[in-house]
Amino acid sequence: MHVVVNAAASADGKLSSRRREQIAISGEADFDRVDRLRADSDAVVVGVGTVLADDPSLTVKDADRRERRLEDGEPANPARVVVDSKARTPLDAEIADDAARTYVCVSEAAPVDRRMELADRPDTELVTAGEDRVDLLRAFAALQAEGLEQIMVEGGGELIFSLFEVGLVDELRVFVGPKVIGGRDAPTLADGEGFVEEFPTLALESVDRIDDGVLLTWTADGGE
């Protein structure tokens, strides 16, 4: 399995405002890059906070890319995966439609009735891993067993931190856009509890200008 974290951050490292409202940090050129990355992925993963805040569809936008996937024997869109410890994903969320198969990763602490409601949705499969929170290692192993090898993670900051914490990130791609958002409570690329002793380090692979921003690509090198 190869896990790529992709994000757009402001020049001061914020993913959105302190109100956690979606902000257009990048432009059409970067949107197209993200769409290509989705089209090359087996699954797109987000945390439930992203679903609740933005209600994304996580589908491939370009019709030609969807057609190429079909010609290659793949579904038109990659699978959608929501990491949702308490099963808070709305039943009418965009990711719950029939555009692609959806996996909802929950913990055993999620209410049974909510789990049953999600599991009853067409094209939705429940992955239960962990007692109080989703055990990401177990959940991603279950996804791999389903044949999902190329994984794209689109946020948010809590999920990205947790993936680094358990060593699941292979690659990090960040578009740094020409905006300053500010705010001590605004979400950053990696939120969560934060590291205090052992810090994941990255090896810089490339730097590419896109419009007035820059795309930084790193690989995880396992150092401290």
PDB file of C-alpha atoms in Angstrom:
ATOM      1  CA  MET A   1       0.000   0.000   0.000  1.00  0.00           C
ATOM      2  CA  HIS A   2       1.208   3.503  -0.878  1.00  0.00           C
ATOM      3  CA  VAL A   3      -0.339   6.392   1.063  1.00  0.00           C
ATOM      4  CA  VAL A   4      -0.128   9.918  -0.363  1.00  0.00           C
ATOM      5  CA  VAL A   5      -1.297  12.828   1.776  1.00  0.00           C
ATOM      6  CA  ASN A   6      -2.361  15.753  -0.396  1.00  0.00           C
ATOM      7  CA  ALA A   7      -3.322  19.151   0.978  1.00  0.00           C
ATOM      8  CA  ALA A   8      -3.556  22.841   0.160  1.00  0.00           C
ATOM      9  CA  ALA A   9      -2.314  25.206   2.854  1.00  0.00           C
ATOM     10  CA  SER A  10      -2.044  28.956   3.116  1.00  0.00           C
ATOM     11  CA  ALA A  11       1.342  30.651   3.238  1.00  0.00           C
ATOM     12  CA  ASP A  12       1.086  30.514   7.030  1.00  0.00           C
ATOM     13  CA  GLY A  13       0.207  26.809   7.086  1.00  0.00           C
ATOM     14  CA  LYS A  14      -3.559  26.917   7.620  1.00  0.00           C
ATOM     15  CA  LEU A  15      -6.040  24.580   5.945  1.00  0.00           C
ATOM     16  CA  SER A  16      -9.046  26.846   6.549  1.00  0.00           C
ATOM     17  CA  SER A  17     -10.194  29.700   8.749  1.00  0.00           C
ATOM     18  CA  ARG A  18     -10.879  29.513  12.465  1.00  0.00           C
ATOM     19  CA  ARG A  19     -14.541  29.045  11.508  1.00  0.00           C
ATOM     20  CA  ARG A  20     -13.430  25.878   9.681  1.00  0.00           C
ATOM     21  CA  GLU A  21     -15.052  27.138   6.519  1.00  0.00           C
ATOM     22  CA  GLN A  22     -13.645  25.965   3.202  1.00  0.00           C
ATOM     23  CA  ILE A  23     -11.386  28.575   1.579  1.00  0.00           C
ATOM     24  CA  ALA A  24     -10.144  28.501  -2.030  1.00  0.00           C
ATOM     25  CA  ILE A  25      -6.399  28.388  -1.421  1.00  0.00           C
ATOM     26  CA  SER A  26      -5.414  27.097  -4.861  1.00  0.00           C
ATOM     27  CA  GLY A  27      -6.704  27.723  -8.383  1.00  0.00           C
ATOM     28  CA  GLU A  28      -7.732  25.790 -11.466  1.00  0.00           C
ATOM     29  CA  ALA A  29      -4.242  24.467 -12.257  1.00  0.00           C
ATOM     30  CA  ASP A  30      -3.916  22.859  -8.829  1.00  0.00           C
ATOM     31  CA  PHE A  31      -7.516  21.631  -8.885  1.00  0.00           C
ATOM     32  CA  ASP A  32      -6.629  19.775 -12.087  1.00  0.00           C
ATOM     33  CA  ARG A  33      -3.516  18.293 -10.466  1.00  0.00           C
ATOM     34  CA  VAL A  34      -5.643  17.034  -7.567  1.00  0.00           C
ATOM     35  CA  ASP A  35      -8.152  15.550 -10.013  1.00  0.00           C
ATOM     36  CA  ARG A  36      -5.335  13.676 -11.781  1.00  0.00           C
ATOM     37  CA  LEU A  37      -4.146  12.329  -8.448  1.00  0.00           C
ATOM     38  CA  ARG A  38      -7.663  11.150  -7.602  1.00  0.00           C
ATOM     39  CA  ALA A  39      -7.952   9.458 -10.986  1.00  0.00           C
ATOM     40  CA  ASP A  40      -4.702   7.577 -10.302  1.00  0.00           C
ATOM     41  CA  SER A  41      -5.848   6.404  -6.850  1.00  0.00           C
ATOM     42  CA  ASP A  42      -7.734   3.334  -5.671  1.00  0.00           C
ATOM     43  CA  ALA A  43      -9.287   5.240  -2.765  1.00  0.00           C
ATOM     44  CA  VAL A  44      -9.626   8.770  -1.416  1.00  0.00           C
ATOM     45  CA  VAL A  45      -9.637   9.117   2.377  1.00  0.00           C
ATOM     46  CA  VAL A  46     -10.925  11.921   4.606  1.00  0.00           C
ATOM     47  CA  GLY A  47     -11.815  12.320   8.255  1.00  0.00           C
ATOM     48  CA  VAL A  48     -15.416  12.805   9.312  1.00  0.00           C
ATOM     49  CA  GLY A  49     -14.648  16.432  10.204  1.00  0.00           C
ATOM     50  CA  THR A  50     -14.021  17.140   6.532  1.00  0.00           C
ATOM     51  CA  VAL A  51     -17.306  15.464   5.593  1.00  0.00           C
ATOM     52  CA  LEU A  52     -19.247  17.504   8.161  1.00  0.00           C
ATOM     53  CA  ALA A  53     -17.569  20.793   7.235  1.00  0.00           C
ATOM     54  CA  ASP A  54     -17.324  20.548   3.445  1.00  0.00           C
ATOM     55  CA  ASP A  55     -19.551  17.638   2.309  1.00  0.00           C
ATOM     56  CA  PRO A  56     -17.137  16.675  -0.504  1.00  0.00           C
ATOM     57  CA  SER A  57     -18.008  14.216  -3.256  1.00  0.00           C
ATOM     58  CA  LEU A  58     -14.388  12.982  -3.639  1.00  0.00           C
ATOM     59  CA  THR A  59     -15.048  12.003  -7.237  1.00  0.00           C
ATOM     60  CA  VAL A  60     -13.007  12.481 -10.417  1.00  0.00           C
ATOM     61  CA  LYS A  61     -14.299  15.610 -12.139  1.00  0.00           C
ATOM     62  CA  ASP A  62     -12.824  15.150 -15.620  1.00  0.00           C
ATOM     63  CA  ALA A  63     -14.992  12.914 -17.813  1.00  0.00           C
ATOM     64  CA  ASP A  64     -12.042  11.699 -19.898  1.00  0.00           C
ATOM     65  CA  ARG A  65     -10.237  10.521 -16.766  1.00  0.00           C
ATOM     66  CA  ARG A  66     -13.321   8.642 -15.601  1.00  0.00           C
ATOM     67  CA  GLU A  67     -13.593   7.047 -19.044  1.00  0.00           C
ATOM     68  CA  ARG A  68      -9.930   5.978 -18.944  1.00  0.00           C
ATOM     69  CA  ARG A  69     -10.497   4.328 -15.586  1.00  0.00           C
ATOM     70  CA  LEU A  70     -13.412   2.393 -17.040  1.00  0.00           C
ATOM     71  CA  GLU A  71     -11.315   1.353 -20.040  1.00  0.00           C
ATOM     72  CA  ASP A  72      -8.686   0.056 -17.614  1.00  0.00           C
ATOM     73  CA  GLY A  73     -11.271  -2.095 -15.871  1.00  0.00           C
ATOM     74  CA  GLU A  74     -11.560   0.195 -12.845  1.00  0.00           C
ATOM     75  CA  PRO A  75     -14.656   1.928 -11.451  1.00  0.00           C
ATOM     76  CA  ALA A  76     -15.203   5.423 -12.863  1.00  0.00           C
ATOM     77  CA  ASN A  77     -14.293   6.885  -9.470  1.00  0.00           C
ATOM     78  CA  PRO A  78     -11.976   5.661  -6.725  1.00  0.00           C
ATOM     79  CA  ALA A  79     -13.533   4.332  -3.543  1.00  0.00           C
ATOM     80  CA  ARG A  80     -14.303   6.910  -0.838  1.00  0.00           C
ATOM     81  CA  VAL A  81     -13.158   6.242   2.727  1.00  0.00           C
ATOM     82  CA  VAL A  82     -14.298   8.148   5.821  1.00  0.00           C
ATOM     83  CA  VAL A  83     -12.481   7.734   9.137  1.00  0.00           C
ATOM     84  CA  ASP A  84     -15.377   8.237  11.557  1.00  0.00           C
ATOM     85  CA  SER A  85     -14.858   6.861  15.062  1.00  0.00           C
ATOM     86  CA  LYS A  86     -18.385   7.677  16.314  1.00  0.00           C
ATOM     87  CA  ALA A  87     -20.294   7.053  13.040  1.00  0.00           C
ATOM     88  CA  ARG A  88     -21.305  10.694  12.583  1.00  0.00           C
ATOM     89  CA  THR A  89     -21.312  10.597   8.764  1.00  0.00           C
ATOM     90  CA  PRO A  90     -24.702  11.967   7.581  1.00  0.00           C
ATOM     91  CA  LEU A  91     -26.785   9.486   5.642  1.00  0.00           C
ATOM     92  CA  ASP A  92     -27.372  12.117   2.949  1.00  0.00           C
ATOM     93  CA  ALA A  93     -23.715  13.151   2.617  1.00  0.00           C
ATOM     94  CA  GLU A  94     -22.294  13.447  -0.909  1.00  0.00           C
ATOM     95  CA  ILE A  95     -19.947  10.523  -0.237  1.00  0.00           C
ATOM     96  CA  ALA A  96     -22.997   8.342   0.472  1.00  0.00           C
ATOM     97  CA  ASP A  97     -24.287   8.527  -3.105  1.00  0.00           C
ATOM     98  CA  ASP A  98     -23.842   5.793  -5.707  1.00  0.00           C
ATOM     99  CA  ALA A  99     -20.972   7.434  -7.629  1.00  0.00           C
ATOM    100  CA  ALA A 100     -18.463   5.089  -5.982  1.00  0.00           C
ATOM    101  CA  ARG A 101     -18.140   2.505  -3.260  1.00  0.00           C
ATOM    102  CA  THR A 102     -17.791   4.067   0.187  1.00  0.00           C
ATOM    103  CA  TYR A 103     -16.066   2.613   3.236  1.00  0.00           C
ATOM    104  CA  VAL A 104     -16.848   4.113   6.646  1.00  0.00           C
ATOM    105  CA  CYS A 105     -14.240   3.230   9.265  1.00  0.00           C
ATOM    106  CA  VAL A 106     -15.733   3.293  12.765  1.00  0.00           C
ATOM    107  CA  SER A 107     -14.744   2.221  16.266  1.00  0.00           C
ATOM    108  CA  GLU A 108     -16.592  -0.147  18.569  1.00  0.00           C
ATOM    109  CA  ALA A 109     -17.689   2.938  20.540  1.00  0.00           C
ATOM    110  CA  ALA A 110     -19.898   4.097  17.668  1.00  0.00           C
ATOM    111  CA  PRO A 111     -23.628   3.755  18.437  1.00  0.00           C
ATOM    112  CA  VAL A 112     -24.940   0.464  17.089  1.00  0.00           C
ATOM    113  CA  ASP A 113     -27.988   2.067  15.475  1.00  0.00           C
ATOM    114  CA  ARG A 114     -25.806   4.548  13.565  1.00  0.00           C
ATOM    115  CA  ARG A 115     -23.537   1.743  12.395  1.00  0.00           C
ATOM    116  CA  MET A 116     -26.539  -0.222  11.160  1.00  0.00           C
ATOM    117  CA  GLU A 117     -27.954   2.784   9.325  1.00  0.00           C
ATOM    118  CA  LEU A 118     -24.657   3.421   7.545  1.00  0.00           C
ATOM    119  CA  ALA A 119     -24.182  -0.262   6.710  1.00  0.00           C
ATOM    120  CA  ASP A 120     -27.647  -0.350   5.142  1.00  0.00           C
ATOM    121  CA  ARG A 121     -26.727   2.345   2.624  1.00  0.00           C
ATOM    122  CA  PRO A 122     -26.217   1.026  -0.948  1.00  0.00           C
ATOM    123  CA  ASP A 123     -22.563   0.759  -1.974  1.00  0.00           C
ATOM    124  CA  THR A 124     -21.443   1.442   1.596  1.00  0.00           C
ATOM    125  CA  GLU A 125     -19.319  -0.926   3.663  1.00  0.00           C
ATOM    126  CA  LEU A 126     -18.542  -0.550   7.353  1.00  0.00           C
ATOM    127  CA  VAL A 127     -15.030  -1.219   8.646  1.00  0.00           C
ATOM    128  CA  THR A 128     -14.924  -1.586  12.451  1.00  0.00           C
ATOM    129  CA  ALA A 129     -11.441  -1.218  13.919  1.00  0.00           C
ATOM    130  CA  GLY A 130     -10.476  -0.010  17.398  1.00  0.00           C
ATOM    131  CA  GLU A 131     -12.321   0.423  20.675  1.00  0.00           C
ATOM    132  CA  ASP A 132     -12.741   4.172  21.283  1.00  0.00           C
ATOM    133  CA  ARG A 133     -11.065   5.531  18.143  1.00  0.00           C
ATOM    134  CA  VAL A 134     -10.466   4.037  14.738  1.00  0.00           C
ATOM    135  CA  ASP A 135      -7.308   1.925  14.773  1.00  0.00           C
ATOM    136  CA  LEU A 136      -5.789   3.228  11.554  1.00  0.00           C
ATOM    137  CA  LEU A 137      -3.337   0.359  11.133  1.00  0.00           C
ATOM    138  CA  ARG A 138      -6.148  -2.200  11.308  1.00  0.00           C
ATOM    139  CA  ALA A 139      -8.483  -0.098   9.181  1.00  0.00           C
ATOM    140  CA  PHE A 140      -5.922   0.437   6.416  1.00  0.00           C
ATOM    141  CA  ALA A 141      -5.010  -3.258   6.506  1.00  0.00           C
ATOM    142  CA  ALA A 142      -8.706  -4.020   5.912  1.00  0.00           C
ATOM    143  CA  LEU A 143      -8.755  -1.587   2.993  1.00  0.00           C
ATOM    144  CA  GLN A 144      -5.669  -3.220   1.528  1.00  0.00           C
ATOM    145  CA  ALA A 145      -7.377  -6.602   1.815  1.00  0.00           C
ATOM    146  CA  GLU A 146     -10.121  -5.125  -0.385  1.00  0.00           C
ATOM    147  CA  GLY A 147      -7.508  -4.467  -3.077  1.00  0.00           C
ATOM    148  CA  LEU A 148      -7.040  -0.757  -2.359  1.00  0.00           C
ATOM    149  CA  GLU A 149      -3.325  -0.123  -2.788  1.00  0.00           C
ATOM    150  CA  GLN A 150      -2.884   3.460  -4.001  1.00  0.00           C
ATOM    151  CA  ILE A 151      -4.389   5.659  -1.297  1.00  0.00           C
ATOM    152  CA  MET A 152      -4.905   9.415  -1.454  1.00  0.00           C
ATOM    153  CA  VAL A 153      -5.606  11.261   1.812  1.00  0.00           C
ATOM    154  CA  GLU A 154      -7.281  14.662   1.542  1.00  0.00           C
ATOM    155  CA  GLY A 155      -7.517  15.664   5.217  1.00  0.00           C
ATOM    156  CA  GLY A 156      -8.181  17.044   7.601  1.00  0.00           C
ATOM    157  CA  GLY A 157      -5.442  17.976  10.038  1.00  0.00           C
ATOM    158  CA  GLU A 158      -6.476  15.565  12.809  1.00  0.00           C
ATOM    159  CA  LEU A 159      -6.428  12.594  10.440  1.00  0.00           C
ATOM    160  CA  ILE A 160      -3.137  13.631   8.835  1.00  0.00           C
ATOM    161  CA  PHE A 161      -1.449  13.885  12.241  1.00  0.00           C
ATOM    162  CA  SER A 162      -2.806  10.471  13.238  1.00  0.00           C
ATOM    163  CA  LEU A 163      -1.497   8.891  10.029  1.00  0.00           C
ATOM    164  CA  PHE A 164       1.974  10.308  10.669  1.00  0.00           C
ATOM    165  CA  GLU A 165       1.722   9.133  14.267  1.00  0.00           C
ATOM    166  CA  VAL A 166       1.294   5.482  13.245  1.00  0.00           C
ATOM    167  CA  GLY A 167       3.750   5.664  10.349  1.00  0.00           C
ATOM    168  CA  LEU A 168       1.307   5.183   7.488  1.00  0.00           C
ATOM    169  CA  VAL A 169       2.341   8.174   5.347  1.00  0.00           C
ATOM    170  CA  ASP A 170       4.619   7.419   2.385  1.00  0.00           C
ATOM    171  CA  GLU A 171       4.387  10.744   0.583  1.00  0.00           C
ATOM    172  CA  LEU A 172       3.248  14.287   1.384  1.00  0.00           C
ATOM    173  CA  ARG A 173       2.234  16.761  -1.307  1.00  0.00           C
ATOM    174  CA  VAL A 174       1.353  20.283  -0.192  1.00  0.00           C
ATOM    175  CA  PHE A 175       0.302  23.161  -2.387  1.00  0.00           C
ATOM    176  CA  VAL A 176       1.244  26.337  -0.505  1.00  0.00           C
ATOM    177  CA  GLY A 177      -0.980  29.138  -1.739  1.00  0.00           C
ATOM    178  CA  PRO A 178      -0.598  32.914  -1.712  1.00  0.00           C
ATOM    179  CA  LYS A 179      -2.987  33.611   1.165  1.00  0.00           C
ATOM    180  CA  VAL A 180      -2.495  34.404   4.846  1.00  0.00           C
ATOM    181  CA  ILE A 181      -5.346  33.123   7.010  1.00  0.00           C
ATOM    182  CA  GLY A 182      -4.035  33.393  10.565  1.00  0.00           C
ATOM    183  CA  GLY A 183      -5.834  32.437  13.760  1.00  0.00           C
ATOM    184  CA  ARG A 184      -4.516  30.360  16.627  1.00  0.00           C
ATOM    185  CA  ASP A 185      -7.604  28.143  16.345  1.00  0.00           C
ATOM    186  CA  ALA A 186      -7.480  27.693  12.578  1.00  0.00           C
ATOM    187  CA  PRO A 187      -6.684  24.096  11.532  1.00  0.00           C
ATOM    188  CA  THR A 188      -3.189  23.336  10.322  1.00  0.00           C
ATOM    189  CA  LEU A 189      -1.778  20.580   8.151  1.00  0.00           C
ATOM    190  CA  ALA A 190      -1.226  18.269  11.123  1.00  0.00           C
ATOM    191  CA  ASP A 191      -3.277  18.975  14.241  1.00  0.00           C
ATOM    192  CA  GLY A 192      -4.014  16.364  16.900  1.00  0.00           C
ATOM    193  CA  GLU A 193      -1.912  16.197  20.054  1.00  0.00           C
ATOM    194  CA  GLY A 194       1.344  17.043  18.288  1.00  0.00           C
ATOM    195  CA  PHE A 195       4.758  15.450  18.591  1.00  0.00           C
ATOM    196  CA  VAL A 196       7.010  16.440  21.496  1.00  0.00           C
ATOM    197  CA  GLU A 197       9.997  14.077  21.304  1.00  0.00           C
ATOM    198  CA  GLU A 198      10.148  11.971  18.152  1.00  0.00           C
ATOM    199  CA  PHE A 199       9.374  13.959  15.040  1.00  0.00           C
ATOM    200  CA  PRO A 200       8.684  12.376  11.643  1.00  0.00           C
ATOM    201  CA  THR A 201      11.046  13.829   9.068  1.00  0.00           C
ATOM    202  CA  LEU A 202      10.662  14.090   5.322  1.00  0.00           C
ATOM    203  CA  ALA A 203      12.933  14.025   2.289  1.00  0.00           C
ATOM    204  CA  LEU A 204      12.216  16.764  -0.249  1.00  0.00           C
ATOM    205  CA  GLU A 205      11.625  15.302  -3.698  1.00  0.00           C
ATOM    206  CA  SER A 206      10.519  18.296  -5.755  1.00  0.00           C
ATOM    207  CA  VAL A 207       9.455  21.940  -5.750  1.00  0.00           C
ATOM    208  CA  ASP A 208       7.128  23.097  -8.526  1.00  0.00           C
ATOM    209  CA  ARG A 209       5.590  26.516  -9.073  1.00  0.00           C
ATOM    210  CA  ILE A 210       1.856  26.514  -9.815  1.00  0.00           C
ATOM    211  CA  ASP A 211       0.408  29.965 -10.523  1.00  0.00           C
ATOM    212  CA  ASP A 212       1.407  32.116  -7.521  1.00  0.00           C
ATOM    213  CA  GLY A 213       1.891  29.140  -5.225  1.00  0.00           C
ATOM    214  CA  VAL A 214       4.284  26.242  -4.929  1.00  0.00           C
ATOM    215  CA  LEU A 215       3.807  22.476  -4.785  1.00  0.00           C
ATOM    216  CA  LEU A 216       6.137  20.758  -2.329  1.00  0.00           C
ATOM    217  CA  THR A 217       6.540  17.001  -2.571  1.00  0.00           C
ATOM    218  CA  TRP A 218       8.221  15.016   0.205  1.00  0.00           C
ATOM    219  CA  THR A 219       8.668  11.334   0.942  1.00  0.00           C
ATOM    220  CA  ALA A 220       8.711   9.970   4.475  1.00  0.00           C
ATOM    221  CA  ASP A 221      12.256   8.895   5.291  1.00  0.00           C
ATOM    222  CA  GLY A 222      11.572   7.410   8.728  1.00  0.00           C
ATOM    223  CA  GLY A 223      14.075   9.673  10.473  1.00  0.00           C
ATOM    224  CA  GLU A 224      13.771  11.750  13.627  1.00  0.00           C
TER     225      GLU A 224
END
